[in-house]
């Protein structure tokens, strides 16, 4: 078990190190094979680990790290079904994205750097997944943040992409402050940072401390998972290569916040207030982001906003106490959203870097039927069309929210349901506009570049999972076995039962919401709609401007934070630094310079002057001594 | 003691003054060193006189020290002097004014 887990962590790290040190000397096929082999081997290690410790929770020591005073941190692994399944998902999706990247990056000369960062990212993500100690987890947490920064700004010659990377880095650091304070509070109250230790002694926490911890963890998760109010970095993060968006900004890293909340769910469960806050963030973000997705024209930005919205659902699931539902949606979302991103990547590359869906049209579908089919499968899952995976996972969360009871959670359910209608609407707006009919605007070129076939066909496993991953946890009323709930039952806090509302009724309602969304999309953007009416809304209209800019959140931050901060820095530089600190030092220097100019006249260069001065001094001393003696 | 202390101190004072004037007024480095020697020996005479006046051996011990220091000083001084001569071909003290402010 220990060897297996060490391998799981060491393989991607080894791949990254070899690529970092020797990457430029290895041939391109060597680099590609090495990177992919490291991740596929890690996937096999994750699978065997899961099979070997099925249903068990084990604390596996790997390395002692450091200890100071009463504090100690070690690189141990807390292996339970939650982390086991997460590790399998991470390595599986990563493996497919690595192989897809070989095709996607075929024309790029910096392939060694790309695969090095990608392998390093997988390592850090596995650290988050497996770590027992919060300090160790934080190492991975910062590591994925760094890789995300490096990969968003991968094409660093373009200043805008570098800025997007920097923005993502700074915004997520704001969340990390919450993480650090939470760690300090854990150590102050429980004296340990070990997850297993925290969960074992969680009953020692008072409700007030638990609320504070819950809110701090929520703060940390909000930064990493791009929820309100720290979500503005994710749409800009689309500046990176598309497989990176699929891996980091859809499937794995942005769900790290959700995963953290799941790992520490027993702490959250102590405080109703913290849970309600998590639910508020989730519900509002889900609704907010699905509105914003409606206003986008860039295919990747639509998917980015939909990621934010879907992660909001996961928060909602956790708030309702439904760990399994949150994990279910996390897995399903990882499959269908990485599929959608890579499908979009294929389209973008085939159309010579065309991002605007209004310049695509049916030529894309007829030229690349497999890409369309894969994208369509992902869209079915995202729009929660039964029986695709998203229908069951999102339905489970909405069901748990409604049966949680109370006016607040009923409101959350209503917001989530409205967001579900909007999700179906914007998803099929994307599908209809990008793959059907004539483009509303003339494309820059009608040429469609053929893509390597393996790059498309490697996505089929994801396509199958997007359609069928609902089978992981088919609800009882579909005569399902609830496999995931069964697997996760030993995870602390995951044994919640939901009653009070008919699950069948909620499922039917979900299907109804989806149908409403589909109907609206068909009426507004369907292939039968008049071409003139299918075009984008007037960009000058207020409502459209709001949706396109994400309700002006970026501008708001610019106005309230960035501009005052820049003004303050300008003031500090001109007035405080140059005006006060520098001026004080400068005037001191001028004083000494003048004094020495006056003193240099004394140094005449004539030895006799010096001697005379010396003798006069001696005479003066003698005179003083004489006067004293007398 | 036959010679009164005042006479010895007067002699020492006159010798010291002559040495000082020699060191100040001459520009030749050799003469400046000579002047310094004379000043040191004037102080030595004062010490011996005081030692005899109060019958204490400390003054004579000091004179021995002064002789040692003077020997060392003249050795270093003459070495520097030779060096200066080799460098600039002159013993005029005003030639060596590179530390002028």
XYZ file of C-alpha atoms in Angstrom:
731
model
C 0.000 0.000 0.000
C 2.777 2.379 1.007
C 4.825 1.523 -2.069
C 1.763 1.939 -4.236
C 0.930 5.392 -2.868
C 4.574 6.491 -3.019
C 4.638 5.492 -6.678
C 1.375 7.332 -7.304
C 2.915 10.544 -5.984
C 6.453 9.985 -7.241
C 5.719 9.167 -10.888
C 4.321 12.555 -11.957
C 6.978 14.325 -9.879
C 9.695 12.214 -11.490
C 8.288 13.001 -14.933
C 8.259 16.716 -14.145
C 11.821 16.672 -12.779
C 13.236 14.758 -15.734
C 11.477 17.091 -18.160
C 12.665 20.143 -16.250
C 16.299 19.002 -16.188
C 16.676 17.166 -19.496
C 13.584 18.248 -21.417
C 15.433 20.367 -23.930
C 17.853 17.578 -24.821
C 15.201 14.904 -25.338
C 13.510 14.498 -28.673
C 9.858 15.466 -28.964
C 8.512 11.869 -29.046
C 10.612 11.043 -25.979
C 9.175 13.995 -24.041
C 5.613 13.152 -25.035
C 5.985 9.473 -24.228
C 7.664 10.144 -20.905
C 4.979 12.613 -19.776
C 2.086 10.384 -20.832
C 3.682 7.218 -19.447
C 4.221 8.844 -16.032
C 0.542 9.771 -15.793
C -0.797 6.480 -17.155
C 1.394 4.609 -14.668
C 0.079 6.872 -11.909
C -3.467 6.044 -13.034
C -2.707 2.324 -12.741
C -1.182 2.901 -9.288
C -4.297 4.823 -8.214
C -6.552 2.034 -9.473
C -4.626 -0.712 -7.700
C -4.548 1.356 -4.513
C -8.316 1.780 -4.671
C -8.822 -1.924 -5.317
C -6.387 -2.895 -2.578
C -7.995 -0.798 0.150
C -11.632 -0.856 -0.909
C -13.878 0.762 1.662
C -11.082 1.161 4.186
C -9.575 4.248 5.759
C -5.842 4.103 6.250
C -3.241 6.538 7.473
C -0.085 5.726 5.514
C 3.120 7.425 6.674
C 5.444 8.433 3.830
C 8.013 10.952 5.091
C 8.498 12.946 8.270
C 8.680 16.590 7.213
C 9.478 18.985 10.035
C 8.587 19.659 13.639
C 9.088 22.726 15.781
C 7.989 22.953 19.379
C 4.593 21.361 19.694
C 4.001 21.598 15.978
C 4.826 18.837 13.614
C 3.978 18.199 10.002
C 4.604 15.028 8.107
C 4.011 13.991 4.546
C 1.449 11.310 5.315
C -1.393 10.036 3.207
C -4.938 9.747 4.503
C -6.325 7.132 2.165
C -10.075 6.702 2.325
C -12.687 6.049 -0.382
C -13.083 9.797 -0.982
C -9.397 10.420 -1.683
C -9.068 7.091 -3.488
C -11.858 7.852 -5.945
C -10.637 11.421 -6.358
C -7.107 10.178 -7.126
C -8.440 7.774 -9.753
C -10.503 10.548 -11.350
C -7.577 13.006 -11.352
C -5.122 10.562 -12.907
C -7.677 9.255 -15.424
C -8.705 12.679 -16.713
C -5.062 13.817 -16.652
C -3.956 10.815 -18.686
C -6.518 11.526 -21.400
C -5.633 15.214 -21.403
C -1.924 14.398 -21.681
C -2.519 12.227 -24.744
C -4.837 14.851 -26.237
C -2.178 17.506 -25.581
C 0.336 15.600 -27.700
C -1.931 16.416 -30.622
C -2.950 19.867 -29.489
C 0.630 21.091 -28.939
C 2.013 19.461 -32.128
C 2.949 22.844 -33.584
C 4.396 24.375 -30.428
C 8.127 24.457 -29.792
C 7.882 24.717 -25.988
C 6.497 21.192 -25.627
C 9.021 20.219 -22.924
C 8.022 23.144 -20.700
C 4.349 22.389 -21.318
C 4.539 18.730 -20.341
C 6.813 19.509 -17.405
C 4.233 21.890 -15.921
C 1.421 19.453 -16.708
C 3.155 16.576 -14.895
C 4.034 18.862 -12.002
C 0.415 19.947 -11.791
C -0.763 16.347 -11.533
C 1.726 15.744 -8.725
C 0.527 18.748 -6.719
C -3.126 17.862 -7.349
C -2.465 14.367 -6.013
C -0.837 15.928 -2.954
C -4.055 17.872 -2.303
C -6.050 14.713 -2.867
C -4.058 12.427 -0.600
C -2.462 14.629 2.077
C -3.316 13.956 5.671
C -1.622 17.010 7.110
C -3.085 20.409 6.260
C 0.433 21.850 5.897
C 1.231 19.151 3.329
C -2.116 19.779 1.647
C -1.254 23.477 1.520
C 1.973 22.591 -0.299
C -0.107 20.996 -3.043
C -2.634 23.829 -2.859
C 0.070 26.415 -3.611
C 1.721 24.099 -6.116
C -1.369 23.797 -8.294
C -1.750 27.566 -8.004
C 1.754 28.013 -9.365
C 1.226 25.535 -12.211
C -2.052 27.228 -13.058
C -0.234 30.587 -13.201
C 2.546 29.162 -15.350
C 0.163 27.483 -17.770
C -2.316 30.358 -18.134
C 0.606 32.545 -19.109
C 2.162 29.706 -21.113
C 2.415 31.836 -24.251
C 4.221 34.541 -22.330
C 5.156 36.580 -25.368
C 1.564 37.812 -25.311
C 1.312 40.381 -22.495
C -2.430 39.886 -22.099
C -2.007 36.179 -21.338
C 0.724 36.903 -18.784
C -1.575 39.413 -17.122
C -4.369 36.817 -16.995
C -1.983 34.420 -15.272
C -0.970 37.054 -12.783
C -4.592 37.931 -12.087
C -5.433 34.285 -11.403
C -2.418 33.983 -9.109
C -3.240 37.085 -7.079
C -6.964 36.350 -6.812
C -6.383 32.809 -5.559
C -3.780 34.075 -3.075
C -6.552 36.139 -1.472
C -8.322 32.870 -0.756
C -5.127 31.317 0.609
C -5.098 33.899 3.398
C -8.280 32.251 4.675
C -6.623 28.849 4.468
C -3.625 30.021 6.505
C -5.776 31.588 9.216
C -7.877 28.419 9.356
C -4.706 26.357 9.821
C -3.556 28.628 12.646
C -6.970 28.340 14.286
C -6.956 24.548 13.958
C -3.562 24.401 15.610
C -4.588 26.809 18.369
C -7.774 24.920 19.235
C -6.967 21.280 18.501
C -3.158 21.308 18.529
C -2.917 19.361 15.298
C -3.086 19.908 11.552
C -3.620 16.275 10.684
C -6.980 15.718 8.981
C -7.470 12.415 10.755
C -6.562 14.059 14.068
C -8.935 16.967 13.444
C -11.826 14.676 12.557
C -11.161 12.438 15.552
C -11.291 15.360 18.003
C -13.867 17.452 16.175
C -16.339 17.221 19.059
C -13.982 19.349 21.171
C -14.748 22.376 19.005
C -17.294 24.869 20.227
C -20.004 25.992 17.817
C -18.478 29.477 17.613
C -15.028 28.129 16.692
C -16.578 25.725 14.208
C -18.455 28.611 12.575
C -15.252 30.655 12.345
C -13.357 27.676 10.917
C -16.170 26.911 8.499
C -16.220 30.471 7.191
C -12.419 30.547 6.861
C -12.441 27.272 4.944
C -15.222 28.645 2.767
C -13.078 31.716 2.119
C -10.173 29.470 1.078
C -12.421 27.318 -1.115
C -14.026 30.360 -2.749
C -10.628 31.579 -3.957
C -9.545 28.245 -5.396
C -12.917 27.260 -6.817
C -13.689 30.650 -8.379
C -16.913 31.334 -6.510
C -18.394 34.689 -5.584
C -16.818 37.054 -4.751
C -13.426 35.819 -6.031
C -14.521 34.397 -9.379
C -13.294 36.974 -11.871
C -10.010 35.205 -12.558
C -11.489 32.081 -14.135
C -12.940 33.542 -17.368
C -9.595 35.275 -17.970
C -7.745 32.052 -17.233
C -8.988 30.819 -20.609
C -5.904 32.516 -22.084
C -3.995 29.272 -21.520
C -3.871 26.339 -23.937
C -7.274 24.614 -24.113
C -6.195 21.229 -22.668
C -4.910 23.194 -19.681
C -8.331 24.782 -19.285
C -9.817 21.303 -19.440
C -7.486 19.886 -16.811
C -6.884 22.733 -14.381
C -9.775 25.112 -14.855
C -12.543 22.578 -15.226
C -11.809 19.072 -14.026
C -9.390 19.256 -11.140
C -7.942 22.414 -9.625
C -11.127 24.448 -9.373
C -12.778 21.559 -7.592
C -9.977 21.511 -5.006
C -11.950 23.988 -2.893
C -14.969 21.683 -2.925
C -12.702 18.768 -2.082
C -11.221 20.651 0.894
C -14.711 21.299 2.257
C -15.541 17.609 1.819
C -12.375 16.519 3.637
C -13.235 18.786 6.565
C -16.983 18.300 6.381
C -17.312 17.175 10.046
C -16.083 20.645 11.084
C -18.578 22.384 8.811
C -21.376 20.108 9.981
C -21.049 21.507 13.527
C -22.225 24.930 12.422
C -25.537 25.607 10.727
C -24.430 29.157 10.002
C -21.323 28.019 8.125
C -23.359 25.526 6.109
C -25.910 28.202 5.253
C -23.071 30.486 4.115
C -21.623 27.734 1.913
C -25.079 27.207 0.445
C -25.557 30.932 -0.174
C -22.223 31.166 -2.002
C -23.051 28.086 -4.050
C -26.604 29.030 -4.988
C -25.866 32.665 -5.800
C -22.760 31.737 -7.800
C -24.599 29.021 -9.743
C -27.297 31.489 -10.760
C -24.933 34.436 -11.321
C -22.552 32.471 -13.507
C -25.244 30.829 -15.617
C -26.669 34.291 -16.388
C -23.176 35.467 -17.326
C -22.617 32.425 -19.550
C -25.645 33.508 -21.579
C -23.955 36.744 -22.603
C -20.667 35.314 -23.904
C -19.595 34.845 -27.506
C -16.220 33.203 -26.885
C -16.742 29.432 -26.751
C -14.172 28.996 -23.975
C -15.612 31.789 -21.861
C -19.068 30.201 -22.043
C -17.552 26.989 -20.721
C -15.575 28.898 -18.058
C -18.714 30.566 -16.710
C -20.522 27.245 -16.788
C -17.676 25.716 -14.742
C -18.132 28.409 -12.113
C -21.853 27.715 -12.106
C -21.448 23.931 -11.817
C -18.927 24.256 -8.973
C -21.580 26.395 -7.278
C -23.855 23.350 -7.354
C -21.156 21.311 -5.613
C -20.996 23.939 -2.840
C -24.766 23.734 -2.585
C -24.584 19.957 -2.232
C -22.069 20.233 0.600
C -24.208 22.870 2.325
C -27.158 20.502 2.231
C -24.993 17.934 3.996
C -24.866 15.767 0.890
C -21.212 14.805 0.540
C -21.991 12.015 -1.908
C -24.022 14.348 -4.102
C -21.183 16.882 -4.144
C -18.636 14.188 -5.024
C -20.994 12.698 -7.614
C -21.368 16.032 -9.354
C -17.629 16.685 -9.034
C -16.857 13.415 -10.857
C -19.548 13.833 -13.504
C -18.532 17.452 -14.060
C -14.864 16.468 -14.394
C -15.775 14.051 -17.172
C -18.198 16.135 -19.189
C -16.544 19.504 -18.739
C -13.051 18.313 -19.693
C -14.722 16.659 -22.694
C -16.456 19.914 -23.632
C -13.246 21.898 -23.280
C -11.218 19.522 -25.411
C -14.006 19.402 -27.989
C -13.949 23.200 -28.031
C -10.150 23.020 -28.342
C -10.471 20.829 -31.434
C -12.962 23.260 -32.962
C -10.788 26.277 -32.149
C -7.681 24.692 -33.606
C -9.428 23.410 -36.729
C -10.842 26.890 -37.373
C -7.448 28.603 -37.011
C -7.881 30.013 -33.477
C -11.494 31.092 -33.957
C -13.190 31.546 -30.577
C -16.386 33.328 -31.615
C -19.338 30.950 -31.789
C -21.137 33.316 -34.147
C -18.455 32.662 -36.762
C -18.706 28.858 -36.652
C -21.968 27.355 -37.924
C -22.864 24.035 -39.493
C -19.626 23.753 -41.494
C -17.932 22.676 -38.247
C -20.407 19.823 -37.762
C -20.171 18.546 -41.317
C -16.381 18.772 -41.410
C -15.780 17.062 -38.074
C -18.682 14.769 -37.149
C -16.846 12.953 -34.323
C -15.949 16.232 -32.632
C -19.544 17.358 -32.890
C -20.807 14.077 -31.482
C -18.381 14.228 -28.535
C -19.222 17.842 -27.839
C -22.910 16.984 -28.059
C -22.518 14.219 -25.479
C -20.803 16.667 -23.136
C -23.521 19.234 -23.758
C -26.225 16.695 -22.938
C -24.538 16.032 -19.606
C -23.993 19.727 -18.855
C -27.584 20.589 -19.694
C -28.678 17.691 -17.447
C -30.703 15.997 -20.139
C -31.850 12.613 -18.845
C -30.258 10.088 -18.795
C -26.853 11.770 -19.132
C -24.616 11.910 -16.059
C -25.302 15.545 -15.232
C -28.998 14.847 -14.831
C -28.454 12.432 -11.975
C -25.659 14.302 -10.238
C -27.316 17.707 -10.378
C -30.666 16.112 -9.516
C -29.174 14.524 -6.445
C -27.899 17.907 -5.219
C -31.202 19.662 -5.857
C -33.047 16.835 -4.133
C -30.777 17.024 -1.090
C -31.175 20.814 -0.965
C -34.964 20.640 -1.075
C -35.251 17.847 1.472
C -32.856 19.664 3.829
C -35.910 21.767 4.679
C -36.211 25.312 5.971
C -37.053 28.461 4.054
C -33.434 29.274 3.257
C -32.683 25.965 1.606
C -35.970 26.043 -0.296
C -34.820 29.381 -1.666
C -31.452 27.838 -2.574
C -33.317 25.039 -4.333
C -35.359 27.546 -6.315
C -32.198 29.409 -7.331
C -30.504 26.157 -8.285
C -33.517 25.123 -10.356
C -33.607 28.456 -12.154
C -29.879 28.048 -12.829
C -30.639 24.572 -14.210
C -33.068 26.085 -16.751
C -30.440 28.654 -17.698
C -27.788 25.936 -17.959
C -29.848 24.036 -20.508
C -30.505 27.307 -22.329
C -26.900 28.503 -22.608
C -25.559 25.027 -23.350
C -27.840 24.532 -26.294
C -27.434 28.121 -27.389
C -23.762 27.179 -27.708
C -24.528 23.927 -29.526
C -27.084 25.446 -31.928
C -25.071 28.549 -32.737
C -21.682 26.848 -33.033
C -22.728 23.732 -34.925
C -25.962 24.517 -36.841
C -27.032 26.999 -39.479
C -25.014 29.685 -41.180
C -22.655 31.837 -39.123
C -24.102 35.217 -38.216
C -20.769 36.871 -39.015
C -18.452 35.912 -41.859
C -15.534 33.803 -40.608
C -11.994 35.059 -41.136
C -11.316 31.969 -43.225
C -13.567 29.168 -44.458
C -10.677 26.728 -44.397
C -10.890 23.931 -41.833
C -7.579 22.403 -40.812
C -7.615 18.613 -40.414
C -6.645 17.437 -36.930
C -4.675 14.313 -35.943
C -7.277 11.597 -35.465
C -5.957 10.219 -32.166
C -6.446 13.635 -30.595
C -10.204 13.343 -31.199
C -10.640 9.632 -30.622
C -8.850 9.633 -27.279
C -11.866 11.553 -25.994
C -14.331 8.696 -26.455
C -13.867 7.299 -22.916
C -14.817 10.739 -21.592
C -17.780 10.833 -23.964
C -18.970 7.482 -22.685
C -18.534 8.596 -19.094
C -20.323 11.905 -19.709
C -23.281 9.899 -20.898
C -23.110 6.986 -18.481
C -21.432 8.268 -15.296
C -24.917 8.603 -13.829
C -24.616 4.884 -13.309
C -22.062 5.594 -10.587
C -24.892 6.587 -8.310
C -28.257 5.818 -9.848
C -30.905 6.865 -7.337
C -33.126 4.262 -5.753
C -36.230 5.226 -7.675
C -34.421 4.381 -10.906
C -33.760 0.977 -9.291
C -30.105 2.019 -9.021
C -27.616 0.634 -6.571
C -26.252 4.002 -5.392
C -22.755 2.635 -5.821
C -20.985 5.880 -4.925
C -22.978 6.451 -1.739
C -22.198 2.893 -0.760
C -18.503 3.361 -1.451
C -18.326 6.631 0.460
C -20.342 5.528 3.494
C -17.221 5.209 5.682
C -16.118 8.791 4.940
C -16.883 11.015 7.956
C -20.094 12.928 7.353
C -21.065 11.095 4.173
C -23.737 8.894 5.713
C -26.550 11.441 5.532
C -30.012 10.159 4.583
C -32.573 12.388 2.938
C -36.287 12.088 3.443
C -39.323 14.284 3.447
C -39.574 14.975 -0.260
C -40.373 12.511 -2.961
C -37.175 11.922 -4.916
C -39.201 10.919 -7.948
C -41.082 14.225 -7.935
C -37.828 16.213 -7.752
C -36.322 14.144 -10.561
C -39.354 14.789 -12.740
C -39.181 18.483 -11.907
C -35.490 18.522 -12.936
C -36.360 16.905 -16.235
C -39.056 19.568 -16.634
C -36.556 22.400 -15.982
C -34.217 20.907 -18.526
C -37.051 20.666 -21.043
C -37.956 24.321 -20.478
C -34.359 25.332 -21.075
C -34.101 23.210 -24.198
C -37.365 24.598 -25.526
C -36.199 28.167 -24.995
C -32.879 27.405 -26.686
C -34.719 25.805 -29.617
C -37.039 28.768 -30.004
C -34.321 31.410 -29.702
C -31.326 29.797 -31.368
C -32.590 26.598 -32.988
C -31.687 25.761 -36.600
C -35.233 26.668 -37.719
C -35.045 30.181 -36.276
C -34.621 32.917 -38.840
C -30.881 33.586 -39.314
C -31.308 37.286 -38.589
C -32.774 36.610 -35.167
C -30.128 34.096 -34.148
C -27.313 36.623 -34.092
C -25.900 38.021 -30.892
C -27.943 40.638 -29.093
C -27.137 44.293 -29.605
C -23.873 44.744 -27.697
C -24.939 48.231 -26.600
C -28.042 47.071 -24.775
C -27.779 47.343 -20.998
C -28.901 43.768 -20.245
C -26.483 42.326 -22.753
C -23.637 44.450 -21.484
C -24.290 43.232 -17.949
C -24.357 39.567 -18.943
C -21.284 39.815 -21.145
C -19.200 41.472 -18.448
C -20.323 39.130 -15.666
C -22.487 41.879 -14.138
C -19.540 44.246 -14.202
C -17.781 42.510 -11.344
C -14.391 43.088 -12.950
C -15.091 46.787 -13.386
C -16.356 46.969 -9.817
C -13.123 45.463 -8.471
C -11.147 47.741 -10.726
C -12.941 50.755 -9.334
C -13.097 49.815 -5.657
C -9.818 47.975 -5.187
C -7.419 48.407 -8.061
C -7.769 52.143 -8.714
C -7.546 53.188 -5.039
C -4.641 50.795 -4.587
C -2.782 52.225 -7.561
C -3.499 55.742 -6.321
C -2.194 54.775 -2.895
C 0.945 53.247 -4.376
C 1.523 56.361 -6.432
C 1.116 58.482 -3.311
C 3.452 56.237 -1.338
C 6.090 56.419 -4.064
C 5.968 60.133 -4.762
C 5.220 61.598 -1.350
C 6.305 59.075 1.254
C 9.216 57.352 -0.451
C 10.676 60.055 -2.664
C 9.379 63.014 -0.632
C 10.168 61.908 2.905
C 12.428 58.856 3.141
C 14.672 59.553 0.163
C 14.796 63.290 0.893
C 15.891 62.670 4.487
C 18.747 60.455 3.356
C 19.708 62.817 0.567
C 19.884 65.853 2.849
C 21.991 63.925 5.316
C 24.369 63.086 2.505
C 24.516 66.726 1.400
C 25.300 67.772 4.983
C 28.257 65.395 5.208
C 29.484 66.422 1.774
C 29.519 70.109 2.805
C 31.251 69.329 6.111
C 33.998 67.433 4.367
C 34.419 70.208 1.803
C 35.098 72.549 4.720
C 37.398 70.059 6.430
C 39.554 69.358 3.389
C 41.214 72.798 3.680
C 42.938 71.527 6.818
C 44.805 68.908 4.845
C 47.398 71.204 3.218
C 49.798 68.480 2.195
C 52.681 70.286 3.938
C 54.297 68.134 6.613
C 55.439 71.165 8.555
C 51.833 72.332 9.010
C 50.909 68.993 10.488
C 53.866 69.013 12.790
C 53.170 72.554 13.880
C 49.539 71.706 14.642
C 50.757 68.713 16.559
C 53.139 70.779 18.643
C 50.532 73.458 19.291
C 48.176 70.746 20.509
C 50.901 69.439 22.758
C 51.524 72.930 24.091
C 47.810 73.361 24.758
C 47.694 70.086 26.709
C 50.750 71.145 28.707
C 49.145 74.499 29.428
C 45.973 72.842 30.705
C 48.014 70.494 32.885
C 50.012 73.426 34.251
C 46.891 75.392 35.027
C 45.443 72.401 36.852
C 48.638 71.738 38.787
C 48.798 75.357 39.891
C 72.713 66.551 43.421
C 75.050 69.228 42.233
C 73.091 70.529 39.265
C 69.688 71.885 40.224
C 66.658 70.393 38.464
C 65.675 73.764 37.016
C 68.864 73.901 34.964
C 68.325 70.424 33.611
C 64.727 71.245 32.651
C 65.905 74.457 30.996
C 68.486 72.489 28.993
C 65.841 69.954 28.028
C 63.442 72.713 27.004
C 66.047 74.471 24.872
C 67.034 71.190 23.197
C 63.354 70.301 22.547
C 62.724 73.737 21.036
C 65.774 73.433 18.791
C 64.675 70.008 17.656
C 61.124 71.240 16.983
C 62.363 74.238 15.019
C 64.638 71.930 13.022
C 61.760 69.558 12.258
C 59.401 72.392 11.328
C 61.688 74.614 9.356
C 63.755 72.182 7.318
C 62.344 70.591 4.173
C 64.896 67.830 3.923
C 63.499 64.569 5.303
C 66.856 63.634 6.878
C 66.928 66.874 8.823
C 63.331 66.392 9.994
C 64.249 62.960 11.330
C 67.276 64.483 13.074
C 65.035 67.103 14.662
C 62.743 64.390 15.943
C 65.723 62.570 17.491
C 66.791 65.711 19.260
C 63.285 66.217 20.652
C 63.169 62.662 21.935
C 66.535 63.044 23.650
C 65.430 66.331 25.211
C 62.552 64.457 26.800
C 65.054 61.805 27.907
C 67.190 64.393 29.670
C 64.121 65.728 31.492
C 63.270 62.192 32.621
C 66.810 61.512 33.945
C 66.844 64.847 35.775
C 63.515 64.135 37.431
C 64.664 60.646 38.298
C 67.724 62.032 40.118
C 65.721 64.758 41.850
C 63.252 62.314 43.457
C 65.563 59.328 43.551
C 63.090 57.126 41.665
C 64.212 54.608 39.056
C 61.053 54.961 36.914
C 62.462 57.939 35.015
C 65.619 56.052 34.011
C 63.541 53.068 32.923
C 61.526 55.420 30.715
C 64.702 56.709 29.111
C 65.645 53.159 28.168
C 62.221 52.744 26.557
C 62.619 56.019 24.685
C 65.971 54.884 23.349
C 64.447 51.641 22.105
C 61.518 53.432 20.494
C 63.868 55.982 18.939
C 66.044 53.240 17.474
C 63.002 51.498 15.996
C 61.601 54.768 14.736
C 64.810 55.765 13.042
C 65.128 52.330 11.438
C 61.607 52.567 9.951
C 62.089 56.244 9.142
C 65.320 55.658 7.249
C 63.799 52.740 5.350
C 60.894 54.958 4.268
C 63.378 57.639 3.359
C 65.325 55.303 1.090
C 62.059 54.241 -0.516
C 61.003 57.838 -1.049
C 64.327 58.616 -2.637
C 63.990 55.692 -5.014
C 60.448 56.619 -5.992
C 60.796 60.294 -6.616
C 64.498 61.051 -6.592
C 63.968 63.783 -4.063
C 64.043 64.155 -0.303
C 62.068 67.401 -0.257
C 59.161 66.849 2.101
C 56.854 69.097 0.085
C 57.105 66.752 -2.894
C 55.145 64.143 -0.945
C 51.767 65.880 -0.856
C 49.425 63.348 -2.416
C 47.139 63.356 0.644
C 46.486 67.063 0.130
C 42.761 67.761 0.515
